[in-house]
Amino acid sequence: MFQLRWIVTQQQDGMLVREFLKQQHISKTALTDIKFQGGRIEVNDMPVTVRYVLKAGDEVRVSFPPEQKSVHMVAQPIPLSIVYEDDYVIVVDKPPHMATIPSREHPQGTLANALLYHYERQHLQATVHVVTRLDRDTSGLVLVAKHRHVHHILSEQQKQGRVKRRYEALCHGYVTPLVGTIDAPIGRKGESIIEREVRPDGQRAVTHYAVLQYKNEMSHVSIQLETGRTHQIRVHFSYLGHPLVGDDLYGGFREQIDRQALHSCELTFFHPFFEKTMTFHAPLPHDMARLL
């Protein structure tokens, strides 16, 4: 059972448990689950309600109810490249050609299936909470929360722009200028469920980039997203006339590589329980490095 503990400070003396837990970023939904799904709120080892008045020095402990994985989610013994792991989060370097979560087209063999198997071996009763999802053919760092509450906190960070990802991509041709920002709105293309395009009625999308090198009639580009629209990098560089190598959905060619040459190489977030900023890196995978 996932538990969190705190000591009430002098400044929090006289606060209701409800307000105290709100200060700890525990959502109303989580409180409802704790109340009705088998969780507990205790002060100094005694069960209390959210109306209990706290005193300085009290120990507050919250036990969250056990999580149930979906009946459609199957644990599979798929190798994982784990970059970092603790009791709250796991950072994985996802290979290309692996979906992040199951779908109708890819019901198994996903990162989520591999993580469930990893959790089972740790005797961790949890389902998979992906914070930074990647397209199936995009490789690189993925941040996953080990509990619903942790996911809630990190998702709030993401909305505030505090979860940062840097990408590297290979584009056809010579991107100019060497450093730039693409600020062009993105929306669905026609009736397509998958494809996106730059269009006036789309959502604002901002991509910052810097060319690292020109090589073999390609541009090796470092990319930082300001917004996170679906297929944003792929659409923006296609819009510039420099589609990603291998991205045949948006005008790239697959003679050299059988997927879009896009890799999430750097991930930064503020760890809410260790209270420090953490940054992780993943080198270019073999297929992209080979092209350079």
PDB file of C-alpha atoms in Angstrom:
ATOM      1  CA  MET A   1       0.000   0.000   0.000  1.00  0.00           C
ATOM      2  CA  PHE A   2       1.408   3.402  -1.018  1.00  0.00           C
ATOM      3  CA  GLN A   3       1.864   5.681   2.018  1.00  0.00           C
ATOM      4  CA  LEU A   4       2.997   9.238   2.647  1.00  0.00           C
ATOM      5  CA  ARG A   5       3.936  10.851   5.979  1.00  0.00           C
ATOM      6  CA  TRP A   6       4.418  14.436   7.146  1.00  0.00           C
ATOM      7  CA  ILE A   7       5.133  16.263  10.417  1.00  0.00           C
ATOM      8  CA  VAL A   8       2.876  19.261  11.089  1.00  0.00           C
ATOM      9  CA  THR A   9       4.872  22.498  11.395  1.00  0.00           C
ATOM     10  CA  GLN A  10       4.222  25.427  13.725  1.00  0.00           C
ATOM     11  CA  GLN A  11       2.792  27.367  10.775  1.00  0.00           C
ATOM     12  CA  GLN A  12       0.284  24.547  10.155  1.00  0.00           C
ATOM     13  CA  ASP A  13      -0.896  24.363  13.788  1.00  0.00           C
ATOM     14  CA  GLY A  14      -4.701  24.535  13.961  1.00  0.00           C
ATOM     15  CA  MET A  15      -5.203  23.524  10.323  1.00  0.00           C
ATOM     16  CA  LEU A  16      -7.899  21.015   9.337  1.00  0.00           C
ATOM     17  CA  VAL A  17      -6.636  17.743   7.875  1.00  0.00           C
ATOM     18  CA  ARG A  18      -8.560  18.586   4.674  1.00  0.00           C
ATOM     19  CA  GLU A  19      -6.640  21.854   4.221  1.00  0.00           C
ATOM     20  CA  PHE A  20      -3.346  20.248   5.211  1.00  0.00           C
ATOM     21  CA  LEU A  21      -3.714  17.518   2.584  1.00  0.00           C
ATOM     22  CA  LYS A  22      -4.718  20.072  -0.045  1.00  0.00           C
ATOM     23  CA  GLN A  23      -1.415  21.815   0.750  1.00  0.00           C
ATOM     24  CA  GLN A  24       0.323  18.491   0.023  1.00  0.00           C
ATOM     25  CA  HIS A  25      -1.318  18.427  -3.462  1.00  0.00           C
ATOM     26  CA  ILE A  26      -3.702  15.582  -2.637  1.00  0.00           C
ATOM     27  CA  SER A  27      -6.700  16.048  -4.934  1.00  0.00           C
ATOM     28  CA  LYS A  28     -10.391  15.792  -4.041  1.00  0.00           C
ATOM     29  CA  THR A  29     -10.574  12.668  -6.211  1.00  0.00           C
ATOM     30  CA  ALA A  30      -7.756  11.080  -4.191  1.00  0.00           C
ATOM     31  CA  LEU A  31      -9.505  11.948  -0.921  1.00  0.00           C
ATOM     32  CA  THR A  32     -12.707  10.329  -2.212  1.00  0.00           C
ATOM     33  CA  ASP A  33     -10.750   7.178  -3.147  1.00  0.00           C
ATOM     34  CA  ILE A  34      -9.102   7.097   0.278  1.00  0.00           C
ATOM     35  CA  LYS A  35     -12.507   7.358   1.979  1.00  0.00           C
ATOM     36  CA  PHE A  36     -14.436   4.826  -0.094  1.00  0.00           C
ATOM     37  CA  GLN A  37     -11.843   2.478  -1.651  1.00  0.00           C
ATOM     38  CA  GLY A  38      -9.972   1.235   1.401  1.00  0.00           C
ATOM     39  CA  GLY A  39      -7.443   3.957   2.221  1.00  0.00           C
ATOM     40  CA  ARG A  40      -6.723   5.565   5.608  1.00  0.00           C
ATOM     41  CA  ILE A  41      -5.872   8.943   7.119  1.00  0.00           C
ATOM     42  CA  GLU A  42      -4.113   8.740  10.481  1.00  0.00           C
ATOM     43  CA  VAL A  43      -2.701  11.263  12.923  1.00  0.00           C
ATOM     44  CA  ASN A  44      -0.230   9.873  15.466  1.00  0.00           C
ATOM     45  CA  ASP A  45      -1.327   6.340  14.426  1.00  0.00           C
ATOM     46  CA  MET A  46      -5.015   7.054  15.119  1.00  0.00           C
ATOM     47  CA  PRO A  47      -7.600   7.129  12.268  1.00  0.00           C
ATOM     48  CA  VAL A  48      -9.145  10.586  11.754  1.00  0.00           C
ATOM     49  CA  THR A  49     -11.498  12.361   9.348  1.00  0.00           C
ATOM     50  CA  VAL A  50     -10.634  15.352   7.178  1.00  0.00           C
ATOM     51  CA  ARG A  51     -12.267  17.594   9.827  1.00  0.00           C
ATOM     52  CA  TYR A  52      -9.668  16.753  12.471  1.00  0.00           C
ATOM     53  CA  VAL A  53      -7.739  19.809  13.782  1.00  0.00           C
ATOM     54  CA  LEU A  54      -3.965  19.371  13.650  1.00  0.00           C
ATOM     55  CA  LYS A  55      -1.364  20.501  16.183  1.00  0.00           C
ATOM     56  CA  ALA A  56       2.294  21.287  15.577  1.00  0.00           C
ATOM     57  CA  GLY A  57       4.381  18.122  15.863  1.00  0.00           C
ATOM     58  CA  ASP A  58       1.574  15.750  14.822  1.00  0.00           C
ATOM     59  CA  GLU A  59       2.523  12.988  12.386  1.00  0.00           C
ATOM     60  CA  VAL A  60       0.053  12.701   9.512  1.00  0.00           C
ATOM     61  CA  ARG A  61       0.037   9.450   7.534  1.00  0.00           C
ATOM     62  CA  VAL A  62      -2.036   8.796   4.420  1.00  0.00           C
ATOM     63  CA  SER A  63      -2.428   5.243   3.094  1.00  0.00           C
ATOM     64  CA  PHE A  64      -3.787   5.188  -0.441  1.00  0.00           C
ATOM     65  CA  PRO A  65      -6.045   2.311  -1.557  1.00  0.00           C
ATOM     66  CA  PRO A  66      -4.422  -0.426  -3.662  1.00  0.00           C
ATOM     67  CA  GLU A  67      -4.461   0.222  -7.402  1.00  0.00           C
ATOM     68  CA  GLN A  68      -6.090  -2.187  -9.817  1.00  0.00           C
ATOM     69  CA  LYS A  69      -4.626  -2.627 -13.277  1.00  0.00           C
ATOM     70  CA  SER A  70      -6.971  -2.839 -16.242  1.00  0.00           C
ATOM     71  CA  VAL A  71      -8.140  -6.349 -17.149  1.00  0.00           C
ATOM     72  CA  HIS A  72      -6.914  -5.594 -20.677  1.00  0.00           C
ATOM     73  CA  MET A  73      -3.344  -4.924 -19.497  1.00  0.00           C
ATOM     74  CA  VAL A  74      -1.058  -7.959 -19.603  1.00  0.00           C
ATOM     75  CA  ALA A  75       2.366  -8.119 -17.966  1.00  0.00           C
ATOM     76  CA  GLN A  76       5.011  -9.231 -20.488  1.00  0.00           C
ATOM     77  CA  PRO A  77       8.713 -10.075 -19.912  1.00  0.00           C
ATOM     78  CA  ILE A  78      10.068  -7.432 -22.301  1.00  0.00           C
ATOM     79  CA  PRO A  79      13.565  -6.002 -21.597  1.00  0.00           C
ATOM     80  CA  LEU A  80      13.609  -2.447 -20.242  1.00  0.00           C
ATOM     81  CA  SER A  81      16.396   0.113 -20.434  1.00  0.00           C
ATOM     82  CA  ILE A  82      15.930   1.754 -17.020  1.00  0.00           C
ATOM     83  CA  VAL A  83      17.795   5.042 -16.662  1.00  0.00           C
ATOM     84  CA  TYR A  84      16.559   5.840 -13.139  1.00  0.00           C
ATOM     85  CA  GLU A  85      14.160   4.365 -10.584  1.00  0.00           C
ATOM     86  CA  ASP A  86      13.012   5.077  -7.019  1.00  0.00           C
ATOM     87  CA  ASP A  87       9.861   4.421  -4.978  1.00  0.00           C
ATOM     88  CA  TYR A  88       7.937   7.145  -6.826  1.00  0.00           C
ATOM     89  CA  VAL A  89       9.060   7.340 -10.456  1.00  0.00           C
ATOM     90  CA  ILE A  90      10.844   5.406 -13.159  1.00  0.00           C
ATOM     91  CA  VAL A  91      12.640   6.855 -16.202  1.00  0.00           C
ATOM     92  CA  VAL A  92      12.998   4.522 -19.184  1.00  0.00           C
ATOM     93  CA  ASP A  93      14.861   4.856 -22.481  1.00  0.00           C
ATOM     94  CA  LYS A  94      12.192   3.582 -24.878  1.00  0.00           C
ATOM     95  CA  PRO A  95      13.413   1.941 -28.081  1.00  0.00           C
ATOM     96  CA  PRO A  96      11.872   2.825 -31.455  1.00  0.00           C
ATOM     97  CA  HIS A  97       9.011   0.666 -32.791  1.00  0.00           C
ATOM     98  CA  MET A  98       7.525   0.242 -29.310  1.00  0.00           C
ATOM     99  CA  ALA A  99       4.192   1.851 -28.439  1.00  0.00           C
ATOM    100  CA  THR A 100       4.053   3.538 -25.037  1.00  0.00           C
ATOM    101  CA  ILE A 101       0.623   2.165 -24.073  1.00  0.00           C
ATOM    102  CA  PRO A 102      -1.611  -0.514 -25.670  1.00  0.00           C
ATOM    103  CA  SER A 103      -4.035   0.428 -28.437  1.00  0.00           C
ATOM    104  CA  ARG A 104      -6.251  -1.400 -30.899  1.00  0.00           C
ATOM    105  CA  GLU A 105      -3.348  -1.591 -33.379  1.00  0.00           C
ATOM    106  CA  HIS A 106      -0.773  -2.567 -30.732  1.00  0.00           C
ATOM    107  CA  PRO A 107      -2.565  -4.372 -27.864  1.00  0.00           C
ATOM    108  CA  GLN A 108       0.646  -5.942 -26.518  1.00  0.00           C
ATOM    109  CA  GLY A 109       4.408  -5.505 -26.689  1.00  0.00           C
ATOM    110  CA  THR A 110       4.205  -1.961 -25.344  1.00  0.00           C
ATOM    111  CA  LEU A 111       6.240  -0.116 -22.746  1.00  0.00           C
ATOM    112  CA  ALA A 112       3.277  -0.397 -20.363  1.00  0.00           C
ATOM    113  CA  ASN A 113       3.221  -4.212 -20.730  1.00  0.00           C
ATOM    114  CA  ALA A 114       6.948  -4.327 -19.933  1.00  0.00           C
ATOM    115  CA  LEU A 115       6.530  -2.033 -16.903  1.00  0.00           C
ATOM    116  CA  LEU A 116       3.708  -4.167 -15.471  1.00  0.00           C
ATOM    117  CA  TYR A 117       6.006  -7.201 -15.562  1.00  0.00           C
ATOM    118  CA  HIS A 118       8.748  -5.156 -13.891  1.00  0.00           C
ATOM    119  CA  TYR A 119       6.286  -4.069 -11.178  1.00  0.00           C
ATOM    120  CA  GLU A 120       5.148  -7.640 -10.579  1.00  0.00           C
ATOM    121  CA  ARG A 121       8.734  -8.748 -10.011  1.00  0.00           C
ATOM    122  CA  GLN A 122       9.029  -5.961  -7.408  1.00  0.00           C
ATOM    123  CA  HIS A 123       5.714  -7.037  -5.809  1.00  0.00           C
ATOM    124  CA  LEU A 124       4.442  -3.531  -6.524  1.00  0.00           C
ATOM    125  CA  GLN A 125       0.663  -3.368  -6.816  1.00  0.00           C
ATOM    126  CA  ALA A 126       0.280  -0.502  -9.267  1.00  0.00           C
ATOM    127  CA  THR A 127      -0.826   0.283 -12.758  1.00  0.00           C
ATOM    128  CA  VAL A 128       1.195   2.275 -15.308  1.00  0.00           C
ATOM    129  CA  HIS A 129       0.945   6.088 -15.137  1.00  0.00           C
ATOM    130  CA  VAL A 130       2.843   7.604 -18.092  1.00  0.00           C
ATOM    131  CA  VAL A 131       3.729  11.290 -17.619  1.00  0.00           C
ATOM    132  CA  THR A 132       5.639  11.961 -20.871  1.00  0.00           C
ATOM    133  CA  ARG A 133       4.309   9.757 -23.649  1.00  0.00           C
ATOM    134  CA  LEU A 134       6.172   9.226 -26.937  1.00  0.00           C
ATOM    135  CA  ASP A 135       4.941   8.150 -30.373  1.00  0.00           C
ATOM    136  CA  ARG A 136       5.599   4.498 -31.194  1.00  0.00           C
ATOM    137  CA  ASP A 137       8.460   5.279 -33.586  1.00  0.00           C
ATOM    138  CA  THR A 138      10.031   8.031 -31.465  1.00  0.00           C
ATOM    139  CA  SER A 139      12.783   6.752 -29.170  1.00  0.00           C
ATOM    140  CA  GLY A 140      14.097   8.099 -25.895  1.00  0.00           C
ATOM    141  CA  LEU A 141      13.297   9.079 -22.346  1.00  0.00           C
ATOM    142  CA  VAL A 142       9.853   8.457 -20.862  1.00  0.00           C
ATOM    143  CA  LEU A 143       8.868   9.540 -17.347  1.00  0.00           C
ATOM    144  CA  VAL A 144       6.447   7.207 -15.534  1.00  0.00           C
ATOM    145  CA  ALA A 145       4.859   7.670 -12.108  1.00  0.00           C
ATOM    146  CA  LYS A 146       4.512   4.613  -9.886  1.00  0.00           C
ATOM    147  CA  HIS A 147       1.296   5.817  -8.278  1.00  0.00           C
ATOM    148  CA  ARG A 148      -1.777   7.821  -9.257  1.00  0.00           C
ATOM    149  CA  HIS A 149      -0.998  10.583  -6.736  1.00  0.00           C
ATOM    150  CA  VAL A 150       2.578  10.960  -8.021  1.00  0.00           C
ATOM    151  CA  HIS A 151       1.178  11.147 -11.554  1.00  0.00           C
ATOM    152  CA  HIS A 152      -1.205  13.906 -10.449  1.00  0.00           C
ATOM    153  CA  ILE A 153       1.664  16.022  -9.074  1.00  0.00           C
ATOM    154  CA  LEU A 154       3.899  15.532 -12.127  1.00  0.00           C
ATOM    155  CA  SER A 155       1.019  16.223 -14.526  1.00  0.00           C
ATOM    156  CA  GLU A 156       0.459  19.541 -12.744  1.00  0.00           C
ATOM    157  CA  GLN A 157       4.172  20.289 -13.192  1.00  0.00           C
ATOM    158  CA  GLN A 158       3.833  19.470 -16.876  1.00  0.00           C
ATOM    159  CA  LYS A 159       0.928  21.914 -17.290  1.00  0.00           C
ATOM    160  CA  GLN A 160       3.109  24.593 -15.687  1.00  0.00           C
ATOM    161  CA  GLY A 161       5.964  23.867 -18.123  1.00  0.00           C
ATOM    162  CA  ARG A 162       8.213  22.489 -15.370  1.00  0.00           C
ATOM    163  CA  VAL A 163       8.702  19.065 -17.002  1.00  0.00           C
ATOM    164  CA  LYS A 164      11.133  19.766 -19.828  1.00  0.00           C
ATOM    165  CA  ARG A 165      12.206  17.521 -22.676  1.00  0.00           C
ATOM    166  CA  ARG A 166      14.907  18.085 -25.270  1.00  0.00           C
ATOM    167  CA  TYR A 167      14.903  16.132 -28.522  1.00  0.00           C
ATOM    168  CA  GLU A 168      17.357  15.466 -31.313  1.00  0.00           C
ATOM    169  CA  ALA A 169      16.163  14.950 -34.875  1.00  0.00           C
ATOM    170  CA  LEU A 170      17.585  14.413 -38.348  1.00  0.00           C
ATOM    171  CA  CYS A 171      15.889  16.530 -41.026  1.00  0.00           C
ATOM    172  CA  HIS A 172      16.179  16.409 -44.798  1.00  0.00           C
ATOM    173  CA  GLY A 173      18.197  19.289 -46.259  1.00  0.00           C
ATOM    174  CA  TYR A 174      19.856  22.231 -44.555  1.00  0.00           C
ATOM    175  CA  VAL A 175      17.667  23.916 -41.952  1.00  0.00           C
ATOM    176  CA  THR A 176      18.155  27.687 -41.776  1.00  0.00           C
ATOM    177  CA  PRO A 177      18.670  29.829 -39.808  1.00  0.00           C
ATOM    178  CA  LEU A 178      20.940  27.816 -37.528  1.00  0.00           C
ATOM    179  CA  VAL A 179      18.926  28.841 -34.465  1.00  0.00           C
ATOM    180  CA  GLY A 180      15.231  29.631 -34.602  1.00  0.00           C
ATOM    181  CA  THR A 181      11.698  29.349 -33.268  1.00  0.00           C
ATOM    182  CA  ILE A 182       8.747  27.898 -35.177  1.00  0.00           C
ATOM    183  CA  ASP A 183       5.516  29.498 -33.948  1.00  0.00           C
ATOM    184  CA  ALA A 184       2.715  28.033 -36.074  1.00  0.00           C
ATOM    185  CA  PRO A 185      -0.686  26.659 -34.937  1.00  0.00           C
ATOM    186  CA  ILE A 186      -1.412  22.956 -35.407  1.00  0.00           C
ATOM    187  CA  GLY A 187      -4.730  21.184 -35.961  1.00  0.00           C
ATOM    188  CA  ARG A 188      -6.154  18.001 -37.483  1.00  0.00           C
ATOM    189  CA  LYS A 189      -5.746  17.593 -41.230  1.00  0.00           C
ATOM    190  CA  GLY A 190      -9.190  17.241 -42.780  1.00  0.00           C
ATOM    191  CA  GLU A 191     -11.036  14.216 -41.439  1.00  0.00           C
ATOM    192  CA  SER A 192      -7.852  12.345 -40.517  1.00  0.00           C
ATOM    193  CA  ILE A 193      -7.669  10.872 -37.024  1.00  0.00           C
ATOM    194  CA  ILE A 194      -3.859  10.706 -37.116  1.00  0.00           C
ATOM    195  CA  GLU A 195      -2.431  13.405 -39.361  1.00  0.00           C
ATOM    196  CA  ARG A 196      -1.924  17.020 -38.266  1.00  0.00           C
ATOM    197  CA  GLU A 197      -1.016  20.187 -40.166  1.00  0.00           C
ATOM    198  CA  VAL A 198      -0.254  23.853 -39.638  1.00  0.00           C
ATOM    199  CA  ARG A 199      -3.565  25.690 -39.978  1.00  0.00           C
ATOM    200  CA  PRO A 200      -4.883  29.107 -38.854  1.00  0.00           C
ATOM    201  CA  ASP A 201      -7.622  27.603 -36.656  1.00  0.00           C
ATOM    202  CA  GLY A 202      -5.218  25.189 -34.904  1.00  0.00           C
ATOM    203  CA  GLN A 203      -3.845  25.331 -31.378  1.00  0.00           C
ATOM    204  CA  ARG A 204      -0.785  27.499 -30.784  1.00  0.00           C
ATOM    205  CA  ALA A 205       2.409  25.466 -31.112  1.00  0.00           C
ATOM    206  CA  VAL A 206       5.944  26.732 -30.432  1.00  0.00           C
ATOM    207  CA  THR A 207       9.149  24.816 -31.195  1.00  0.00           C
ATOM    208  CA  HIS A 208      12.672  26.136 -30.464  1.00  0.00           C
ATOM    209  CA  TYR A 209      15.594  24.569 -32.301  1.00  0.00           C
ATOM    210  CA  ALA A 210      19.323  24.814 -32.919  1.00  0.00           C
ATOM    211  CA  VAL A 211      21.204  23.080 -35.736  1.00  0.00           C
ATOM    212  CA  LEU A 212      24.043  20.978 -34.278  1.00  0.00           C
ATOM    213  CA  GLN A 213      25.608  20.030 -37.622  1.00  0.00           C
ATOM    214  CA  TYR A 214      24.995  19.454 -41.308  1.00  0.00           C
ATOM    215  CA  LYS A 215      25.879  15.937 -42.419  1.00  0.00           C
ATOM    216  CA  ASN A 216      25.108  13.820 -45.494  1.00  0.00           C
ATOM    217  CA  GLU A 217      22.516  16.326 -46.812  1.00  0.00           C
ATOM    218  CA  MET A 218      20.775  16.270 -43.437  1.00  0.00           C
ATOM    219  CA  SER A 219      20.467  18.652 -40.513  1.00  0.00           C
ATOM    220  CA  HIS A 220      21.133  17.278 -37.041  1.00  0.00           C
ATOM    221  CA  VAL A 221      18.903  19.451 -34.853  1.00  0.00           C
ATOM    222  CA  SER A 222      18.429  19.978 -31.108  1.00  0.00           C
ATOM    223  CA  ILE A 223      14.821  20.812 -30.213  1.00  0.00           C
ATOM    224  CA  GLN A 224      13.064  22.220 -27.141  1.00  0.00           C
ATOM    225  CA  LEU A 225       9.261  22.308 -27.059  1.00  0.00           C
ATOM    226  CA  GLU A 226       7.390  25.203 -25.505  1.00  0.00           C
ATOM    227  CA  THR A 227       4.039  23.523 -26.185  1.00  0.00           C
ATOM    228  CA  GLY A 228       3.190  19.839 -26.586  1.00  0.00           C
ATOM    229  CA  ARG A 229       0.856  19.339 -29.532  1.00  0.00           C
ATOM    230  CA  THR A 230       0.408  15.955 -31.218  1.00  0.00           C
ATOM    231  CA  HIS A 231       3.203  15.361 -33.788  1.00  0.00           C
ATOM    232  CA  GLN A 232       4.418  18.943 -33.153  1.00  0.00           C
ATOM    233  CA  ILE A 233       8.078  18.463 -34.130  1.00  0.00           C
ATOM    234  CA  ARG A 234       7.221  16.374 -37.174  1.00  0.00           C
ATOM    235  CA  VAL A 235       4.586  18.842 -38.419  1.00  0.00           C
ATOM    236  CA  HIS A 236       6.688  21.952 -37.790  1.00  0.00           C
ATOM    237  CA  PHE A 237       9.770  20.742 -39.642  1.00  0.00           C
ATOM    238  CA  SER A 238       7.641  19.474 -42.521  1.00  0.00           C
ATOM    239  CA  TYR A 239       6.062  22.951 -42.605  1.00  0.00           C
ATOM    240  CA  LEU A 240       9.581  24.451 -42.908  1.00  0.00           C
ATOM    241  CA  GLY A 241      10.242  22.191 -45.902  1.00  0.00           C
ATOM    242  CA  HIS A 242      12.623  19.969 -43.934  1.00  0.00           C
ATOM    243  CA  PRO A 243      10.653  16.870 -42.882  1.00  0.00           C
ATOM    244  CA  LEU A 244      12.260  14.406 -40.523  1.00  0.00           C
ATOM    245  CA  VAL A 245      14.256  11.658 -42.208  1.00  0.00           C
ATOM    246  CA  GLY A 246      12.126   8.488 -42.321  1.00  0.00           C
ATOM    247  CA  ASP A 247       8.865  10.332 -41.595  1.00  0.00           C
ATOM    248  CA  ASP A 248       6.850   9.335 -44.659  1.00  0.00           C
ATOM    249  CA  LEU A 249       3.611  10.607 -43.081  1.00  0.00           C
ATOM    250  CA  TYR A 250       4.922  14.173 -43.328  1.00  0.00           C
ATOM    251  CA  GLY A 251       7.083  14.051 -46.448  1.00  0.00           C
ATOM    252  CA  GLY A 252      10.244  12.281 -45.305  1.00  0.00           C
ATOM    253  CA  PHE A 253      11.915   9.348 -47.074  1.00  0.00           C
ATOM    254  CA  ARG A 254      12.497   5.887 -45.607  1.00  0.00           C
ATOM    255  CA  GLU A 255      15.441   4.710 -47.712  1.00  0.00           C
ATOM    256  CA  GLN A 256      17.894   5.317 -44.846  1.00  0.00           C
ATOM    257  CA  ILE A 257      15.819   4.592 -41.733  1.00  0.00           C
ATOM    258  CA  ASP A 258      12.474   2.858 -41.162  1.00  0.00           C
ATOM    259  CA  ARG A 259      10.971   5.392 -38.721  1.00  0.00           C
ATOM    260  CA  GLN A 260      11.023   9.125 -38.071  1.00  0.00           C
ATOM    261  CA  ALA A 261      14.526  10.084 -36.896  1.00  0.00           C
ATOM    262  CA  LEU A 262      13.412  11.622 -33.604  1.00  0.00           C
ATOM    263  CA  HIS A 263      14.811  10.934 -30.133  1.00  0.00           C
ATOM    264  CA  SER A 264      13.946  12.306 -26.681  1.00  0.00           C
ATOM    265  CA  CYS A 265      17.501  12.792 -25.407  1.00  0.00           C
ATOM    266  CA  GLU A 266      17.059  14.872 -22.240  1.00  0.00           C
ATOM    267  CA  LEU A 267      14.417  14.972 -19.495  1.00  0.00           C
ATOM    268  CA  THR A 268      14.242  17.417 -16.575  1.00  0.00           C
ATOM    269  CA  PHE A 269      11.673  17.538 -13.782  1.00  0.00           C
ATOM    270  CA  PHE A 270      11.389  18.594 -10.147  1.00  0.00           C
ATOM    271  CA  HIS A 271      11.152  15.538  -7.909  1.00  0.00           C
ATOM    272  CA  PRO A 272       8.214  16.326  -5.586  1.00  0.00           C
ATOM    273  CA  PHE A 273       9.374  14.026  -2.751  1.00  0.00           C
ATOM    274  CA  PHE A 274      13.144  14.554  -2.874  1.00  0.00           C
ATOM    275  CA  GLU A 275      12.564  18.276  -3.561  1.00  0.00           C
ATOM    276  CA  LYS A 276      15.275  18.654  -6.167  1.00  0.00           C
ATOM    277  CA  THR A 277      15.517  19.113  -9.918  1.00  0.00           C
ATOM    278  CA  MET A 278      16.646  15.981 -11.748  1.00  0.00           C
ATOM    279  CA  THR A 279      17.979  15.732 -15.297  1.00  0.00           C
ATOM    280  CA  PHE A 280      18.573  12.557 -17.327  1.00  0.00           C
ATOM    281  CA  HIS A 281      20.142  11.903 -20.724  1.00  0.00           C
ATOM    282  CA  ALA A 282      19.889   9.169 -23.340  1.00  0.00           C
ATOM    283  CA  PRO A 283      22.384   8.899 -26.234  1.00  0.00           C
ATOM    284  CA  LEU A 284      21.215   8.667 -29.833  1.00  0.00           C
ATOM    285  CA  PRO A 285      20.066   5.133 -30.694  1.00  0.00           C
ATOM    286  CA  HIS A 286      22.068   3.096 -33.173  1.00  0.00           C
ATOM    287  CA  ASP A 287      19.860   3.739 -36.217  1.00  0.00           C
ATOM    288  CA  MET A 288      20.143   7.544 -35.925  1.00  0.00           C
ATOM    289  CA  ALA A 289      23.834   7.506 -34.961  1.00  0.00           C
ATOM    290  CA  ARG A 290      24.577   5.355 -38.012  1.00  0.00           C
ATOM    291  CA  LEU A 291      23.190   8.042 -40.345  1.00  0.00           C
ATOM    292  CA  LEU A 292      25.650  10.566 -38.908  1.00  0.00           C
TER     293      LEU A 292
END
